[in-house]
Amino acid sequence: MISTRSALATAALVAAVLLSGCTGSSPDDAAPAADSAPAETAAPGASGETGAAETPADGTRTTLMAVVGSADDPEAYAIGILDETGALRTSVPAGDYSLTFVDRSQLHNFHLMGEGVDVATEVQGTDESTVEVTLVAGTYEYVCDPHSGTMSGVLEVTG
Ligand SMILES: [Cu+2]
């Protein structure tokens, strides 16, 4: 699936940019000390929301990517949900989605919770699998379970 790999690579790159505030400017800052984790994983960019309609044709699923870490540092304290264009999403329309984990970290996991949904990767080991989820109007939360105080986010699902 070349297109999928390309999309993932793009997403990882964008994630690195969007979430780079977490990693510090020096490689020496990469030591995985929990108490040095950034308080904010990502500020939604003012231009990050397209607001474009994205309801797929019947029977197809839109892909979202559940990313932890960054392309440069899989262990970076960063977490987010990106769309197929690599844009960080804080809201999506209700519907059926394919959620592709991009978890290349041995320290972190991705755990999405909300009505009808409770999916997570393992903390140890990597996971780039895809699960199918149905999101209904409301608020979904995602965290890295070991670092939920600093690695968390909210996905608003609009009806
Ligand atoms: Cu973590």
XYZ file of N, CA and C and ligand atoms in Angstrom:
478
model
N 0.844 -1.196 0.000
C 0.000 0.000 0.000
C 0.877 1.242 0.000
N 1.355 1.590 -1.152
C 2.272 2.724 -1.227
C 1.580 3.989 -0.754
N 0.344 4.161 -1.150
C -0.322 5.409 -0.792
C -0.482 5.530 0.718
N -0.743 4.402 1.367
C -0.892 4.458 2.815
C 0.429 4.828 3.484
N 1.487 4.196 3.001
C 2.782 4.500 3.618
C 3.138 5.959 3.388
N 2.839 6.423 2.209
C 3.136 7.821 1.925
C 2.336 8.734 2.842
N 1.080 8.380 3.024
C 0.244 9.209 3.900
C 0.777 9.202 5.313
N 1.226 8.033 5.749
C 1.749 7.951 7.109
C 3.020 8.769 7.233
N 3.870 8.666 6.232
C 5.117 9.422 6.294
C 4.810 10.914 6.328
N 3.884 11.324 5.510
C 3.506 12.727 5.507
C 2.945 13.140 6.854
N 2.091 12.296 7.380
C 1.494 12.615 8.675
C 2.565 12.735 9.745
N 3.520 11.823 9.699
C 4.560 11.858 10.719
C 5.372 13.136 10.602
N 5.630 13.538 9.377
C 6.389 14.774 9.191
C 5.600 15.958 9.705
N 4.332 15.991 9.360
C 3.514 17.109 9.806
C 3.391 17.088 11.317
N 3.261 15.894 11.855
C 3.175 15.793 13.307
C 4.433 16.363 13.937
N 5.559 16.082 13.314
C 6.817 16.586 13.859
C 6.799 18.109 13.881
N 6.237 18.684 12.862
C 6.180 20.140 12.800
C 5.164 20.663 13.800
N 3.969 20.068 13.760
C 2.898 20.569 14.610
C 3.236 20.408 16.080
N 3.901 19.313 16.381
C 4.098 18.967 17.779
C 5.528 19.246 18.224
N 6.275 19.937 17.393
C 7.693 20.077 17.680
C 7.948 20.916 18.917
N 6.967 21.662 19.348
C 7.143 22.438 20.556
C 7.417 21.569 21.759
N 7.141 20.298 21.635
C 7.308 19.392 22.752
C 8.715 18.879 22.885
N 9.484 18.957 21.843
C 10.729 18.210 21.829
C 11.925 19.041 22.257
N 11.772 20.337 22.365
C 12.902 21.147 22.754
C 13.826 21.359 21.577
N 14.727 22.300 21.708
C 15.566 22.655 20.579
C 16.847 21.837 20.561
N 17.172 21.233 21.665
C 18.428 20.495 21.720
C 18.166 19.006 21.769
N 18.941 18.246 21.039
C 18.790 16.780 21.125
C 19.014 16.274 22.544
N 19.770 17.029 23.324
C 20.037 16.585 24.685
C 18.785 16.630 25.549
N 17.787 17.318 25.061
C 16.545 17.412 25.829
C 15.680 16.174 25.675
N 16.166 15.228 24.922
C 15.330 14.088 24.594
C 15.254 13.058 25.712
N 16.005 13.252 26.789
C 15.955 12.289 27.880
C 14.524 12.144 28.363
N 14.066 10.923 28.475
C 12.638 10.698 28.774
C 12.306 10.860 30.248
N 12.525 12.040 30.764
C 12.154 12.308 32.144
C 10.715 12.797 32.176
N 9.904 12.095 32.905
C 8.474 12.407 32.872
C 8.209 13.828 33.337
N 8.987 14.293 34.297
C 8.684 15.606 34.856
C 9.148 16.733 33.950
N 9.811 16.390 32.869
C 10.194 17.430 31.927
C 9.273 17.462 30.718
N 8.243 16.636 30.778
C 7.338 16.597 29.636
C 6.638 17.940 29.486
N 6.401 18.321 28.282
C 5.741 19.613 28.056
C 4.301 19.579 28.526
N 3.842 20.727 28.969
C 2.468 20.794 29.450
C 1.482 20.763 28.298
N 1.910 21.284 27.183
C 1.019 21.352 26.036
C 1.571 20.464 24.937
N 0.755 19.596 24.427
C 1.237 18.762 23.348
C 1.160 19.479 22.022
N 0.112 20.223 21.830
C -0.011 20.917 20.557
C -1.097 21.967 20.659
N -0.787 23.119 20.202
C -1.806 24.155 20.122
C -2.426 24.090 18.741
N -3.713 23.910 18.683
C -4.336 23.865 17.358
C -4.064 25.163 16.615
N -3.472 25.038 15.463
C -3.163 26.229 14.693
C -4.425 26.931 14.243
N -4.350 28.219 14.186
C -5.530 28.970 13.776
C -5.968 28.560 12.380
N -4.999 28.156 11.577
C -5.327 27.777 10.210
C -5.390 26.267 10.059
N -5.312 25.560 11.177
C -5.264 24.109 11.083
C -6.595 23.470 10.746
N -7.654 24.172 10.999
C -8.963 23.604 10.736
C -9.443 24.070 9.373
N -9.693 23.134 8.528
C -10.159 23.520 7.210
C -11.656 23.748 7.225
N -12.341 22.975 8.063
C -13.776 23.094 8.086
C -14.436 22.558 6.829
N -13.639 22.001 5.961
C -14.188 21.507 4.697
C -15.036 20.274 4.943
N -16.059 20.166 4.171
C -16.890 18.975 4.257
C -16.059 17.770 3.860
N -16.207 16.688 4.577
C -15.402 15.526 4.272
C -16.211 14.252 4.402
N -17.504 14.396 4.378
C -18.336 13.212 4.447
C -18.045 12.336 3.237
N -17.589 11.130 3.491
C -17.239 10.273 2.360
C -18.489 9.759 1.671
N -18.289 9.273 0.484
C -19.391 8.617 -0.195
C -19.815 7.404 0.625
N -21.048 7.035 0.466
C -21.561 5.905 1.241
C -20.658 4.693 1.082
N -20.378 4.058 2.188
C -19.612 2.825 2.133
C -18.115 3.010 2.229
N -17.652 4.238 2.223
C -16.215 4.441 2.377
C -15.952 5.045 3.747
N -14.740 4.881 4.167
C -14.365 5.404 5.471
C -13.249 6.420 5.311
N -13.357 7.475 6.057
C -12.279 8.447 6.121
C -11.236 7.942 7.111
N -9.985 8.131 6.770
C -8.909 7.693 7.647
C -8.448 8.832 8.543
N -8.309 8.508 9.816
C -7.657 9.399 10.768
C -6.427 8.682 11.293
N -5.409 9.441 11.624
C -4.179 8.853 12.155
C -3.982 9.266 13.599
N -3.757 8.257 14.428
C -3.568 8.460 15.861
C -2.072 8.365 16.134
N -1.451 9.521 16.335
C 0.006 9.609 16.324
C 0.540 9.902 17.722
N 1.559 9.149 18.103
C 2.340 9.531 19.280
C 3.792 9.666 18.860
N 4.524 10.511 19.570
C 5.898 10.780 19.188
C 5.933 11.642 17.941
N 7.110 11.765 17.375
C 7.265 12.546 16.157
C 8.158 11.772 15.208
N 8.230 12.235 13.983
C 9.062 11.551 13.000
C 10.520 11.546 13.437
N 10.961 12.644 14.014
C 12.357 12.737 14.433
C 12.626 11.951 15.705
N 11.645 11.884 16.569
C 11.847 11.250 17.873
C 10.583 10.490 18.249
N 10.623 9.178 18.030
C 9.424 8.389 18.344
C 9.032 8.468 19.813
N 9.995 8.845 20.656
C 9.697 8.911 22.084
C 9.332 10.323 22.537
N 9.187 11.229 21.606
C 8.781 12.591 21.964
C 7.426 12.558 22.665
N 7.259 13.492 23.601
C 6.013 13.556 24.364
C 4.985 14.354 23.572
N 4.509 13.718 22.519
C 3.564 14.389 21.634
C 2.485 13.401 21.243
N 1.282 13.888 21.134
C 0.157 13.019 20.767
C -0.849 13.856 19.992
N -1.485 13.229 19.019
C -2.480 13.977 18.259
C -3.213 13.087 17.274
N -4.312 13.600 16.783
C -5.074 12.925 15.734
C -4.974 13.773 14.475
N -4.478 13.159 13.422
C -4.289 13.859 12.160
C -5.215 13.279 11.106
N -5.575 14.114 10.148
C -6.365 13.597 9.034
C -5.434 13.137 7.918
N -6.033 12.751 6.801
C -5.227 12.180 5.726
C -4.292 13.194 5.085
N -4.554 14.460 5.308
C -3.650 15.475 4.778
C -2.512 15.765 5.755
N -2.572 15.157 6.933
C -1.553 15.403 7.933
C -1.876 16.564 8.850
N -3.062 17.108 8.727
C -3.445 18.232 9.577
C -3.948 17.730 10.922
N -3.516 18.404 11.978
C -4.015 18.094 13.313
C -5.493 18.437 13.375
N -6.300 17.518 13.865
C -7.738 17.745 13.930
C -8.200 17.814 15.372
N -8.993 18.815 15.658
C -9.616 18.884 16.973
C -11.109 18.609 16.878
N -11.630 18.544 15.655
C -13.023 18.160 15.481
C -13.198 17.485 14.134
N -14.139 16.569 14.106
C -14.495 15.873 12.863
C -16.003 15.651 12.888
N -16.590 15.467 11.717
C -18.013 15.131 11.685
C -18.238 13.695 12.175
N -19.402 13.455 12.736
C -19.743 12.095 13.130
C -19.708 11.192 11.902
N -19.342 9.927 12.158
C -19.317 8.985 11.050
C -18.409 7.815 11.330
N -18.242 6.996 10.297
C -17.380 5.826 10.394
C -15.979 6.195 9.913
N -14.998 5.801 10.691
C -13.615 6.137 10.368
C -12.727 4.912 10.488
N -11.675 4.925 9.702
C -10.558 4.023 9.929
C -9.525 4.802 10.722
N -9.181 4.269 11.880
C -8.210 4.931 12.749
C -6.901 4.149 12.670
N -5.899 4.781 12.097
C -4.597 4.125 11.930
C -3.649 4.635 12.998
N -3.165 3.719 13.808
C -2.208 4.098 14.843
C -0.837 4.319 14.222
N -0.195 5.370 14.648
C 1.201 5.608 14.284
C 1.946 5.720 15.607
N 2.180 4.562 16.179
C 2.808 4.468 17.505
C 4.133 3.745 17.325
N 5.192 4.527 17.245
C 6.527 3.951 17.059
C 7.328 4.049 18.348
N 6.621 4.234 19.440
C 7.276 4.502 20.718
C 7.233 3.300 21.640
N 8.306 3.144 22.398
C 8.342 2.128 23.437
C 7.890 2.689 24.786
N 7.715 4.004 24.856
C 7.340 4.649 26.118
C 5.867 5.038 26.164
N 5.313 5.240 25.006
C 3.986 5.834 24.923
C 2.986 4.875 24.288
N 1.731 5.183 24.496
C 0.683 4.516 23.720
C -0.349 5.551 23.307
N -1.286 5.093 22.528
C -2.400 5.950 22.110
C -3.676 5.279 22.545
N -4.509 5.999 23.282
C -5.731 5.446 23.849
C -6.850 6.438 23.576
N -7.807 6.031 22.758
C -8.954 6.884 22.416
C -10.188 6.352 23.124
N -10.881 7.275 23.786
C -12.055 6.897 24.572
C -13.205 7.847 24.264
N -14.385 7.278 24.217
C -15.584 8.073 24.031
C -16.736 7.127 23.785
N -17.888 7.687 23.493
C -19.071 6.845 23.359
C -18.866 5.784 22.285
N -18.965 4.538 22.709
C -18.851 3.415 21.784
C -17.441 3.074 21.360
N -16.460 3.797 21.886
C -15.078 3.601 21.439
C -14.143 3.531 22.648
N -13.326 2.502 22.667
C -12.262 2.395 23.666
C -11.168 1.555 23.024
N -10.275 2.223 22.327
C -9.221 1.517 21.593
C -7.874 2.077 22.016
N -6.880 1.199 22.057
C -5.566 1.631 22.522
C -4.491 0.729 21.964
N -3.306 1.292 21.874
C -2.125 0.482 21.568
C -1.439 0.121 22.873
N -0.510 -0.835 22.778
C 0.296 -1.188 23.943
C 1.343 -0.095 24.159
N 1.708 0.083 25.426
C 2.760 1.052 25.709
C 4.079 0.557 25.111
N 4.443 -0.657 25.462
C 5.683 -1.215 24.921
C 5.412 -1.767 23.530
N 6.382 -1.577 22.674
C 6.238 -2.065 21.314
C 5.562 -1.034 20.436
N 5.709 -1.239 19.160
C 5.138 -0.301 18.204
C 3.846 -0.882 17.640
N 3.064 -0.008 17.059
C 1.778 -0.447 16.506
C 1.403 0.502 15.377
N 1.264 -0.049 14.203
C 0.793 0.771 13.084
C -0.427 0.107 12.449
N -1.228 -0.483 13.298
C -2.433 -1.155 12.817
C -3.569 -0.154 12.624
N -4.628 -0.638 12.041
C -5.801 0.195 11.788
C -7.033 -0.469 12.391
N -7.833 0.324 13.063
C -9.103 -0.169 13.584
C -10.219 0.686 13.001
N -11.403 0.111 12.962
C -12.551 0.853 12.467
C -13.377 1.332 13.656
N -13.696 2.599 13.637
C -14.467 3.172 14.739
C -15.632 3.976 14.175
N -16.689 4.016 14.945
C -17.830 4.872 14.620
C -17.900 5.971 15.666
N -17.745 7.191 15.220
C -17.758 8.333 16.124
C -19.121 9.010 16.042
N -19.694 9.249 17.203
C -20.986 9.925 17.269
C -20.776 11.306 17.888
N -21.737 12.141 17.733
C -21.605 13.511 18.224
C -21.288 13.508 19.709
N -20.311 14.288 20.068
C -19.903 14.360 21.460
C -18.411 14.587 21.550
N -17.885 14.366 22.739
C -16.477 14.612 22.998
C -15.748 13.293 23.216
N -14.710 13.114 22.465
C -13.830 11.958 22.650
C -12.501 12.467 23.186
N -11.917 11.663 24.057
C -10.637 12.039 24.644
C -9.597 11.004 24.287
N -8.374 11.473 24.122
C -7.290 10.517 23.899
C -6.111 10.885 24.782
N -5.401 9.857 25.190
C -4.261 10.051 26.079
C -3.184 9.030 25.732
N -1.992 9.317 26.208
C -0.987 8.284 26.419
C -1.169 7.868 27.876
N -1.524 6.628 28.094
C -1.895 6.221 29.454
C -0.825 6.502 30.512
N 0.450 6.210 30.271
C 1.445 6.482 31.327
C 1.686 7.970 31.552
N 1.324 8.810 30.598
C 1.612 10.238 30.693
C 0.349 11.049 30.423
N -0.753 10.589 30.984
C -2.033 11.215 30.644
C -2.109 12.664 31.125
N -1.252 13.015 32.097
C -1.279 14.390 32.579
C -0.723 15.380 31.577
N 0.169 14.900 30.732
C 0.804 15.810 29.776
C 0.537 15.435 28.328
N 0.195 14.191 28.092
C -0.067 13.759 26.714
C -1.550 13.415 26.600
N -2.323 14.393 26.196
C -3.758 14.166 26.067
C -4.329 15.140 25.062
N -5.496 14.833 24.612
C -6.164 15.727 23.684
C -7.642 15.383 23.605
N -8.363 16.253 22.939
C -9.801 16.091 22.816
C -10.173 16.193 21.335
N -11.043 15.289 20.937
C -11.586 15.328 19.585
C -13.086 15.561 19.698
N -13.507 16.715 19.230
C -14.942 17.018 19.249
C -15.570 16.432 17.974
N -16.622 15.684 18.181
C -17.324 15.084 17.047
C -18.653 15.818 16.891
N -18.827 16.373 15.736
C -20.026 17.170 15.481
C -21.086 16.341 14.790
N -22.321 16.587 15.141
C -23.401 15.779 14.624
C -23.860 16.181 13.236
Cu 3.554 8.719 26.983
